[in-house]
XYZ file of C-alpha atoms in Angstrom:
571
model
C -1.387 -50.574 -27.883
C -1.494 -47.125 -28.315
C 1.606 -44.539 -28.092
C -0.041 -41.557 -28.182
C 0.717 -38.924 -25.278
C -2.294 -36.526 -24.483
C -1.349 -32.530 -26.108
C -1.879 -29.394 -23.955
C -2.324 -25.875 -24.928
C -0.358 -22.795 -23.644
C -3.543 -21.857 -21.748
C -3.382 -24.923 -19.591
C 0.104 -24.969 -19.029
C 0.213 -20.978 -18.544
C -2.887 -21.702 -15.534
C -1.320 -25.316 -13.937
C 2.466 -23.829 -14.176
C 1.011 -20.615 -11.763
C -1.305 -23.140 -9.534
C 1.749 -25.166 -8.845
C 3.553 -21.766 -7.768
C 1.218 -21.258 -5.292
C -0.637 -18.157 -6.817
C -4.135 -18.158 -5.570
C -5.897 -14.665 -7.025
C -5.388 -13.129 -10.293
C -7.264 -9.887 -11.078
C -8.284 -8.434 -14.979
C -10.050 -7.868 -17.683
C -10.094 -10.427 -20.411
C -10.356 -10.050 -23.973
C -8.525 -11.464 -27.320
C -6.233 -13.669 -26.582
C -6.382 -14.320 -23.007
C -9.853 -15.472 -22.848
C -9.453 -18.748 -22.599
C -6.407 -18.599 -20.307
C -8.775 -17.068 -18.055
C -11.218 -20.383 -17.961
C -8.086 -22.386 -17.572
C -6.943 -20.369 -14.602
C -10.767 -21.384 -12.788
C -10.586 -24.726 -13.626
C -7.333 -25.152 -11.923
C -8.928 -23.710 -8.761
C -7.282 -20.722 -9.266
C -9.739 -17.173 -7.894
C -10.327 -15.144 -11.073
C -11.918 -11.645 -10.126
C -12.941 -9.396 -13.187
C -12.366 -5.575 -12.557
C -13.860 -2.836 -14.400
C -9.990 -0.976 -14.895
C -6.900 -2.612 -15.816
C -5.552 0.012 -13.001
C -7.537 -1.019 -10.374
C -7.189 -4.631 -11.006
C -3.019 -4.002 -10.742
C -3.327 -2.421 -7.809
C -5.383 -5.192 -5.993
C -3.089 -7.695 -7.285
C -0.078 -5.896 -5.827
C -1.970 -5.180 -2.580
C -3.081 -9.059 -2.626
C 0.643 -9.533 -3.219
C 1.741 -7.410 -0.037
C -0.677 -9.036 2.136
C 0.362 -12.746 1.605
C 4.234 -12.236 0.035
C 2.898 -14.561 -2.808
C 2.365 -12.566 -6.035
C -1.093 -11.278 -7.396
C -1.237 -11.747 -11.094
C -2.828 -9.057 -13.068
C -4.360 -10.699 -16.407
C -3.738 -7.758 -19.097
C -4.970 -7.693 -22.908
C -2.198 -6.633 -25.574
C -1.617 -2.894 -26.477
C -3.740 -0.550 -24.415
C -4.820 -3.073 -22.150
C -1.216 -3.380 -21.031
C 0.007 -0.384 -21.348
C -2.648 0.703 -18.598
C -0.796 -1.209 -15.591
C 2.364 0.542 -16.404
C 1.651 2.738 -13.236
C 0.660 -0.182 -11.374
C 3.636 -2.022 -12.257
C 5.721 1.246 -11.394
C 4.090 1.630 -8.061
C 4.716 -2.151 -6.940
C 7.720 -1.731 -7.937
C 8.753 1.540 -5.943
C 6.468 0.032 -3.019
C 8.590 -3.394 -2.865
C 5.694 -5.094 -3.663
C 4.891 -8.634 -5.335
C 3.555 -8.803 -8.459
C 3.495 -10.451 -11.631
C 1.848 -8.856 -14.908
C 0.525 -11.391 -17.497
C -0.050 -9.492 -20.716
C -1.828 -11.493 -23.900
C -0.047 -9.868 -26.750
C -0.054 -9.652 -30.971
C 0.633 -12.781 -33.020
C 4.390 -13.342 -33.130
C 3.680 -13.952 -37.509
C 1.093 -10.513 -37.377
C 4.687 -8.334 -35.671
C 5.292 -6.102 -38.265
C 2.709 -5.678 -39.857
C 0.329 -3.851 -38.028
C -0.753 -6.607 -36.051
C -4.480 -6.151 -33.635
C -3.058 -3.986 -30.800
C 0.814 -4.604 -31.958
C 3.262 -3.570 -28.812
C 6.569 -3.792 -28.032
C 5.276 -4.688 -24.905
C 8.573 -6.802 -23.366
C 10.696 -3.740 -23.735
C 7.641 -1.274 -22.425
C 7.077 -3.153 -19.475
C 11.162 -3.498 -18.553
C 11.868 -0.098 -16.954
C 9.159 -0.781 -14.463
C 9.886 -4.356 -13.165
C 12.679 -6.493 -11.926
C 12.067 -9.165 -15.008
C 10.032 -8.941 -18.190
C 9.805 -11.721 -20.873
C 8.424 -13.556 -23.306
C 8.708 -17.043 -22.972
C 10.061 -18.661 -26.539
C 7.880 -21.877 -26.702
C 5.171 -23.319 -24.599
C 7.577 -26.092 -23.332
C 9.148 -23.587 -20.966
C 6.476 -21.732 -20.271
C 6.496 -23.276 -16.381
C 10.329 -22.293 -16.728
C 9.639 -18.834 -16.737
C 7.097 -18.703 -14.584
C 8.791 -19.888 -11.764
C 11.897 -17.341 -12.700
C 9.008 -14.186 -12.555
C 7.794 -15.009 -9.161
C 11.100 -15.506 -7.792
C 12.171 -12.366 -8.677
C 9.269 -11.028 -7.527
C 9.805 -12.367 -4.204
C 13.754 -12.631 -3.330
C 15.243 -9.444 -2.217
C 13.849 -6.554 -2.222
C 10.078 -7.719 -3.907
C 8.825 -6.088 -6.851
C 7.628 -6.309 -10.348
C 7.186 -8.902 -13.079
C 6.208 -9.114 -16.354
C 5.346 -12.394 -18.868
C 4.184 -12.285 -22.411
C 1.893 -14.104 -24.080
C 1.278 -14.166 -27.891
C -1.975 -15.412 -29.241
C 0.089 -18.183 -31.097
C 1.950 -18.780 -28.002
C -1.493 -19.535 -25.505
C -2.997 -21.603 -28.256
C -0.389 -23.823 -29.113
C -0.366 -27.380 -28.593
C 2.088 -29.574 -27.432
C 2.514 -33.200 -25.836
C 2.522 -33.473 -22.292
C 5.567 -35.201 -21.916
C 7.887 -32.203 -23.694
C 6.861 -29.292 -20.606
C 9.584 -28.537 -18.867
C 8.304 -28.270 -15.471
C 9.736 -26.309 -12.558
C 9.870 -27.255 -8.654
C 7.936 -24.988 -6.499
C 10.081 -21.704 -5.305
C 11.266 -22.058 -1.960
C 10.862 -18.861 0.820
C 12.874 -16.219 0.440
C 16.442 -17.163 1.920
C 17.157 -15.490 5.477
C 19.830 -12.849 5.447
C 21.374 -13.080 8.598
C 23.553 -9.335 9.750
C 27.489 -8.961 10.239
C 27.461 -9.547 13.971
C 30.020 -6.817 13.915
C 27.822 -4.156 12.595
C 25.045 -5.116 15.485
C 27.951 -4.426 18.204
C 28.112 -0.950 16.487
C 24.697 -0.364 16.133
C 23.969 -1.476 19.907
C 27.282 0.984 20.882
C 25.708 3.897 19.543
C 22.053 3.202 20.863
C 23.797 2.902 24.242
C 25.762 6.239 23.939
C 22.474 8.344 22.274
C 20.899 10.883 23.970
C 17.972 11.138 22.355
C 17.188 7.717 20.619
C 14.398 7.599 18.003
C 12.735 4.355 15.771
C 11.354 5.005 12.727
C 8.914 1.773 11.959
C 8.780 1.389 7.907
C 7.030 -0.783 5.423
C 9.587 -3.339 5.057
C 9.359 -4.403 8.919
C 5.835 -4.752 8.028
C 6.179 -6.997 5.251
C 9.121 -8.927 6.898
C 6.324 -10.132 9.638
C 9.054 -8.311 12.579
C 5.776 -7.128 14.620
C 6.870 -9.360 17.789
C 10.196 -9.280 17.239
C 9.755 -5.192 16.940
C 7.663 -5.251 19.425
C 9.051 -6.777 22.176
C 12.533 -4.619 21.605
C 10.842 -1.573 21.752
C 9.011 -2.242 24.883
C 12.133 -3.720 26.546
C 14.330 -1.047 26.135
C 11.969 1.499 26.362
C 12.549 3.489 23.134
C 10.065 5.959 21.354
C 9.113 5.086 17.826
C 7.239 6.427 14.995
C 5.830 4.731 12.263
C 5.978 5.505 8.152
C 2.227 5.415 7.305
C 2.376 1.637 6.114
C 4.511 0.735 9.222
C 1.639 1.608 11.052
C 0.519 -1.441 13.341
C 3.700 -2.905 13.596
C 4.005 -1.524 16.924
C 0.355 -0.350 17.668
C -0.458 3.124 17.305
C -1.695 3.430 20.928
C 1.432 1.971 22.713
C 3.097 4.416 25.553
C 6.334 4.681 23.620
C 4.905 6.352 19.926
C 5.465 9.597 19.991
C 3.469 10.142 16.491
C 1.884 13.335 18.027
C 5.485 14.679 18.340
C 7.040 14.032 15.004
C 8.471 16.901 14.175
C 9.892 17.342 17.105
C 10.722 14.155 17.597
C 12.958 13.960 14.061
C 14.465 17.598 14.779
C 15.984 16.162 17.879
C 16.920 12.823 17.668
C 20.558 11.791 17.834
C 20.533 8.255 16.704
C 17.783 7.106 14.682
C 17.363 3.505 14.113
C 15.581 2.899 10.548
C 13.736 -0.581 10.811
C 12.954 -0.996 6.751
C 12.180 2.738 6.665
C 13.839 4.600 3.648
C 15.180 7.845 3.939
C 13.177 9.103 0.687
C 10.686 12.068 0.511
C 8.277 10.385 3.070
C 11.279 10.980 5.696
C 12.373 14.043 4.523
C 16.031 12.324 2.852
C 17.207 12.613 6.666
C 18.094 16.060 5.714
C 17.703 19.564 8.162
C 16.016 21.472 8.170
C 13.912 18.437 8.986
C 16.551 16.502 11.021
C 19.629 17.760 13.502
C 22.521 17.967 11.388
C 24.591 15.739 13.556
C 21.660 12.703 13.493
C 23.470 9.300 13.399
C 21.845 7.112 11.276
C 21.257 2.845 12.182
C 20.028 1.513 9.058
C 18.235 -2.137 8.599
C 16.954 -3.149 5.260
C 16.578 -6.169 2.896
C 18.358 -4.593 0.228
C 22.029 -3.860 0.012
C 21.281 -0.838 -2.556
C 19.479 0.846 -0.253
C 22.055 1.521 2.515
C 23.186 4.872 2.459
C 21.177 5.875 -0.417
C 20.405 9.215 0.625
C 22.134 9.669 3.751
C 25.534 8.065 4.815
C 24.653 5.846 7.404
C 27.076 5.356 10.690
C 26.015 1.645 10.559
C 24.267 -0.093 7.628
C 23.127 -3.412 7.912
C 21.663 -5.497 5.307
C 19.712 -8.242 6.463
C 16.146 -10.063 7.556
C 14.381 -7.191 9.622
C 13.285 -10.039 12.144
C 16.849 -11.542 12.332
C 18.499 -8.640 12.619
C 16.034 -7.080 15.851
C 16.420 -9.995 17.452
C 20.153 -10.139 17.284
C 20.348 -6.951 18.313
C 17.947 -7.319 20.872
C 19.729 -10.502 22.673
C 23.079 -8.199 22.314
C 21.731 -5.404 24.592
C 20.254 -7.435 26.534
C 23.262 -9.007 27.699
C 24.676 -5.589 28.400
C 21.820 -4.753 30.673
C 20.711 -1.750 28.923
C 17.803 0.572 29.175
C 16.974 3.204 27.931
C 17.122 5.521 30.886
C 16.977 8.829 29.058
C 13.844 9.919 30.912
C 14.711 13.425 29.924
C 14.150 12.855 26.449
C 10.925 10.861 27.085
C 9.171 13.521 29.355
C 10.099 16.193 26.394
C 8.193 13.703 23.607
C 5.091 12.700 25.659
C 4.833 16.836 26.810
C 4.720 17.488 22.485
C 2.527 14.621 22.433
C 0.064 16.014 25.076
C 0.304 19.327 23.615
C -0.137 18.335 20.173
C -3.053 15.833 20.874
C -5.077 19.112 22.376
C -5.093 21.377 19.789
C -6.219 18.331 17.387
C -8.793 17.263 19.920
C -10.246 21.090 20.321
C -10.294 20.702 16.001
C -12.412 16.823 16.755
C -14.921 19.295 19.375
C -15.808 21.516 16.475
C -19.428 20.173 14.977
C -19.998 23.718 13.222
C -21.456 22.787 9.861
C -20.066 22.595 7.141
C -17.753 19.813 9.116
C -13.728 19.629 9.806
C -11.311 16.469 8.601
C -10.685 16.026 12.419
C -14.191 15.745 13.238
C -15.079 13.498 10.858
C -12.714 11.022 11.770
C -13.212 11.469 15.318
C -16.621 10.079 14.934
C -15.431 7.621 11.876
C -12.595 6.290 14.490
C -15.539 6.254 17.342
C -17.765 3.773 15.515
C -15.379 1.362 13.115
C -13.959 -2.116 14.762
C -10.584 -1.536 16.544
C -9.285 -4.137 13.901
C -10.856 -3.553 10.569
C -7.810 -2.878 7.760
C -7.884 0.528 6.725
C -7.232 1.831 3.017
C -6.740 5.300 2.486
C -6.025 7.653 -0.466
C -6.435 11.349 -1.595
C -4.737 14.849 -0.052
C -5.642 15.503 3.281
C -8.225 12.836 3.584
C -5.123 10.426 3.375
C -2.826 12.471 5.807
C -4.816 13.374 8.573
C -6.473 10.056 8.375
C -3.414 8.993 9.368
C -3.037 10.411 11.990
C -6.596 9.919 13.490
C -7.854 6.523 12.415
C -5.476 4.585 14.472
C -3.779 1.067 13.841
C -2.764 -1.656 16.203
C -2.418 -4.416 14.089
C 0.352 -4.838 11.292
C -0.560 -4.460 7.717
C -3.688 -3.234 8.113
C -3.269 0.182 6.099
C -3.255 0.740 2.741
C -2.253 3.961 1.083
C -0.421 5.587 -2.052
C 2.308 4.479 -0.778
C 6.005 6.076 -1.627
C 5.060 6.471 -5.587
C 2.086 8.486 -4.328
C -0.012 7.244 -6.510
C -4.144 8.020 -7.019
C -6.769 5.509 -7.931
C -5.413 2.629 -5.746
C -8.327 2.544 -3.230
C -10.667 0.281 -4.207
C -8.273 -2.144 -5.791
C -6.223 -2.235 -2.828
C -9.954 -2.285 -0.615
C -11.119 -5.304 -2.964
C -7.681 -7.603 -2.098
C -7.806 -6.374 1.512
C -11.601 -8.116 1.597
C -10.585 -11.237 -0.365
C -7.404 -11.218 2.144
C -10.167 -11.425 5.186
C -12.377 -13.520 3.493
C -10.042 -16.544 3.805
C -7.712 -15.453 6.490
C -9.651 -13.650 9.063
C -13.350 -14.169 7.862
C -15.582 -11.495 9.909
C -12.927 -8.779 9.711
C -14.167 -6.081 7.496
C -12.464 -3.483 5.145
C -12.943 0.354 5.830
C -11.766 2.042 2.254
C -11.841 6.015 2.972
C -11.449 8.085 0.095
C -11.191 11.860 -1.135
C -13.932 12.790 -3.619
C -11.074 13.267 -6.514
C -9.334 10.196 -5.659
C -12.907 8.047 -5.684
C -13.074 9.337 -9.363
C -9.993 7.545 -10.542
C -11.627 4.261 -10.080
C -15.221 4.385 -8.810
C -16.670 2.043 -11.031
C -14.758 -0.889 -8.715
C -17.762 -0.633 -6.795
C -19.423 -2.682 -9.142
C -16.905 -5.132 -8.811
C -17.502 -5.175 -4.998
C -21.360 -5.648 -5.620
C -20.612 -8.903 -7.879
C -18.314 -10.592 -5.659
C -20.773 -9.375 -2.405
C -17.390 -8.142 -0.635
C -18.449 -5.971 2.415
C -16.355 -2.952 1.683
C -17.113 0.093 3.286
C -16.303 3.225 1.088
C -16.566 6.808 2.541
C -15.933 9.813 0.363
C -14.635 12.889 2.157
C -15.833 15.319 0.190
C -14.902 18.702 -0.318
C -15.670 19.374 -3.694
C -12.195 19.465 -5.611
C -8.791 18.248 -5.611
C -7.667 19.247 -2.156
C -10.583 21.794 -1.896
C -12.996 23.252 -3.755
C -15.441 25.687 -3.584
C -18.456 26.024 -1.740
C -22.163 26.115 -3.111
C -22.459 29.819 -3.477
C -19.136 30.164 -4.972
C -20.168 27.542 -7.625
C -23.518 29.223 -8.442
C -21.572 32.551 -9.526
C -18.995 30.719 -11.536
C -21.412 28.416 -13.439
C -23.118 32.089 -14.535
C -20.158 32.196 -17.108
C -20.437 31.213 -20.680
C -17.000 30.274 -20.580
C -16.395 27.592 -17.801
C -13.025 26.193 -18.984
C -11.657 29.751 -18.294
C -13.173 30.405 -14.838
C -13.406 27.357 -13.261
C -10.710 26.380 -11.113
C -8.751 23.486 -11.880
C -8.385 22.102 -8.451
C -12.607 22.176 -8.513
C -15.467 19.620 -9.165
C -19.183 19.731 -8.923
C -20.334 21.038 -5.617
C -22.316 18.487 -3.254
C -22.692 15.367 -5.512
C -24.489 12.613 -4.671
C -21.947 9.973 -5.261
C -23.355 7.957 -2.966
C -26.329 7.490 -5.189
C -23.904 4.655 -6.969
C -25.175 1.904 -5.119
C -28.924 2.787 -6.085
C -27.924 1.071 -8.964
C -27.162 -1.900 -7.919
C -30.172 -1.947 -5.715
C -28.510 -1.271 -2.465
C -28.564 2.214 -0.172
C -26.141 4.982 0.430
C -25.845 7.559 3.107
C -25.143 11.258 2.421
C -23.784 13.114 5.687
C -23.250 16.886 6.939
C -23.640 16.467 10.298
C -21.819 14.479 12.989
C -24.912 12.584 13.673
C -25.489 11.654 10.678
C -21.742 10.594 10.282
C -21.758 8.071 12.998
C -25.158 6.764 12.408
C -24.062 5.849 8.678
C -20.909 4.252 9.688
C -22.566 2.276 12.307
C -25.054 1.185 10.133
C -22.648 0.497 6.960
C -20.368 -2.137 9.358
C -23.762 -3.748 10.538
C -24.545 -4.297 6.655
C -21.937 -8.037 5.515
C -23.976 -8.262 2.258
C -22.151 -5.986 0.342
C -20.507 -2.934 -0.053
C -22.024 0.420 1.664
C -21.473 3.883 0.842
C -21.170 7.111 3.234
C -20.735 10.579 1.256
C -19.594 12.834 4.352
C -19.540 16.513 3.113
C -16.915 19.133 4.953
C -16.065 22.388 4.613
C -14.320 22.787 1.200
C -11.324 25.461 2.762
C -11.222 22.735 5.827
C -7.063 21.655 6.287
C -4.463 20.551 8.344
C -3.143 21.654 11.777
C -0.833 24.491 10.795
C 2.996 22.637 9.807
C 6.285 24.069 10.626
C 7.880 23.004 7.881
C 6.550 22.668 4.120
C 4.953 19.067 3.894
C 8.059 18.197 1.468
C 11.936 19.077 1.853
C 14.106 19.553 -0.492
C 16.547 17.402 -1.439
C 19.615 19.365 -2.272
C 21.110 21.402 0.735
């Protein structure tokens, strides 16, 4: 009778230690030495989709990662390969997002000596995630694993990175020697200091003018009905950061998003629901902000409390938990918000606001206006398609016209800011809706620079038939450009790195035409009928990705602002 116990490789182990973690999508490009890991993740049952960018496929495994709080792994070659999610792993990071980076690396016995791609890529990878290691043998490969995607996932989410050595993946051991690792648990509930809701309902009783700012992290804590119902029972205007859009819909009587300046200049008491006070918010600063505001602050992680404003009551705990605490504590004191004075003044800024932008939306004068192009975009999508946004304006006023009433269904640069997520946050959006919500469909709207970062994902699209809709704003440059006379006289000069522009690119291209090569159609738009035709026509289309290239009026902008679009800091 035989003894012998059946070997494995560090490609197996790597693939069955991540399927018994629950990961389900893992996005890259493979190359030496992660090729075979990459088969062994597939036959596992693991979903392996190839991107054309290491960028792109970080950002849809973050984005994947959002949308089901399990981590998307990004599958990374050594060297270059990983160095080129380091702003991917920075941005899920910053965004509280899951992720874990798997990077094949250098043979541990080639370090040293100029090894194929050598990095110190451990080290590299450590200022941008909340763990980064190499595992030291294949036994405990499962060990560490489990340790990345629970740091990943407890607390505030965020960042991982594992490394993988060529000898490391191909090694062999018996069966019997991996040290295997249960499956992580959810996140444990933090429940708040009853004592700081009593002060937190106190002041909400004794405000004036109440505000609730709506943020991200309600979002991913799944608060919506728990949000929901408090706002609607005690009658309090909100407004939503632009990825807290959805948790309380967009079109409810109590968002006073049409009065938000206003709105944050005159609030008393502000009640952050996993809202930071960062750049997005100003820092909670004036000129922005009265200088008396009172800030009640709810959030997941203990660092963040008072960060950069001194909250009068911080409260670390589960968004969810703490709402509903909260919202059984006024209860039982009978409160409403009665300040009808305050309300009148926000739905008046509203009203007032909301014409000027719709007299903007009226304007069909060719070339077209950001307002009237998503006034007819907003017309003809579905009500509850997942939007993902990116670029200047395009991104902003967006915003603020393409409407959401369901919870994480926008997708945007987020608080890094960062370019080039779009189609890698549009490609896990459609994988998202493919299993969870099949017939919901993706609308991906993009400015004409921020398409360029990572266009070639529409490929990617095509080969996994995901019915994306893409439409390029375009007005010719990075948040404008010139117009088609203007360009003729520049490109007279012999010297065009001197005269043109740097904020400029090609007048009135075609990018559309993209999809011709893949044997599918396009639509190129200046007018508003041509606009809502194409978009009608692109949602009709489930085979695959379509394509509308909407041209505007290069100079076309905002609504004038009162204040500069970002405060300073230090006042």
């Amino acid at each position: 009778m035989s003894n012998d116990v059946e070997d494995i490789d560090g490609n197996n182990i790597l693939a069955q230690a991540l399927k018994h973690q629950d990961v389900e999508y893992v996005f890259g490009i493979v190359g030496i030495p992660v090729i075979e890991f990459s088969m062994a993740l597939q036959q596992v049952g693991i979903k392996y989709i190839g991107m054309r960018n290491e960028q792109s496929a970080v950002y849809a495994a973050q984005a994947i990662g959002y949308l089901t709080r399990t981590p998307g792994v990004c599958l990374v070659v050594s060297g270059p390969g990983l160095l080129h999610v380091t702003a991917g792993m920075a941005n899920a990071q910053i965004n509280c997002w899951p992720l874990l980076v798997i990077g094949g690396s250098c043979a541990e016995d080639h370090e040293g000596i100029g090894g194929f791609q050598e990095c110190n890529q451990v080290e590299l990878s450590r200022p941008y995630c909340k763990y980064s290691a190499r595992p030291p043998n294949a036994a405990l490969i499962p060990v560490h694993v489990e340790k990345a995607i629970r740091y990943a996932t407890y607390g505030r989410p965020g960042a991982a990175y594992l490394d993988f050595p060529a000898n490391l993946l191909s090694a062999r051991i018996p069966v019997d020697r991996v040290v295997n690792k249960p499956i992580i648990s959810q996140p444990p509930v933090i429940f708040p200091d009853i004592r700081n809701i009593e002060s937190a309902a106190e002041m909400l009783i004794n405000a004036k003018q109440p505000l609730v700012i709506v943020g991200k992290g309600a979002a991913y804590g799944r608060a919506e009905y728990t949000i929901r119902n408090f706002i609607g029972e005690f009658g309090l205007p909100f407004l939503a950061t632009p990825m807290g859009k959805g948790v309380v819909p967009d079109e409810h009587s109590l968002s006073v998003a049409s009065a938000r300046t206003y709105a944050l200049l005159n609030a008393d008491v502000i009640l952050l629901l996993g809202a930071r006070l960062n750049w997005i918010l100003h820092f909670g600063k004036p000129p922005r902000f009265n200088a008396n505001v009172k800030f009640i602050q709810i959030d997941i992680s203990a660092e963040e409390l008072h960060n950069s404003q001194q909250a009068s009551v911080a409260i670390q705990a589960d968004m969810h938990a703490a709402v509903n605490v909260l919202n059984v504590y006024l209860s039982k004191k009978k409160w409403r918000n009665i300040r009808s004075e305050w309300l009148d003044k926000l739905k008046e800024k509203c009203l007032s606001n909301k014409k000027y932008v719709e007299s903007m939306m009226k304007d069909t004068s060719i070339p077209l206006n950001y307002y009237t192009v998503f006034r007819h975009v907003s017309d003809n999508i579905p009500k509850d398609c997942m939007i993902v946004s990116e670029g200047a304006n395009t991104m902003d006023i967006g915003r603020a016209v393409l409407l959401n009433n369901l919870p994480r269904h926008r997708l945007d640069a987020g608080t890094f800011g960062t370019m080039g997520v779009g189609l890698g946050f549009a490609i896990a959006a459609a994988l998202w809706c493919q299993k969870y919500e099949p017939g919901k469909r993706v609308l991906c709207v993009e400015g004409d620079s921020a398409f360029g970062f990572s266009g070639m994902e529409v490929e990617t699209m095509v080969r996994y038939k995901l019915p994306i809709v893409i439409i390029v704003v375009n007005n010719n440059g990075i948040y404008g450009g010139v117009d088609e006379s203007t360009w003729s006289l520049v490109q007279d000069s012999e010297n065009l790195t001197e005269v043109i522009p740097p904020n400029c690119l090609s007048v009135n291209i075609h990018y559309e035409n993209m999809l011709t090569l893949f044997g599918r159609k396009g639509y190129f738009c200046t007018t508003v009928e041509q606009v809502s035709n194409a978009v009608r026509n692109a949602f009709m289309d489930t085979s695959g990705p379509s394509f509308v290239n909407i041209m505007i009026n290069p100079s076309a902008d905002r609504k004038p602002q009162n204040f500069a679009w970002l405060t300073e800091s230090k006042l």
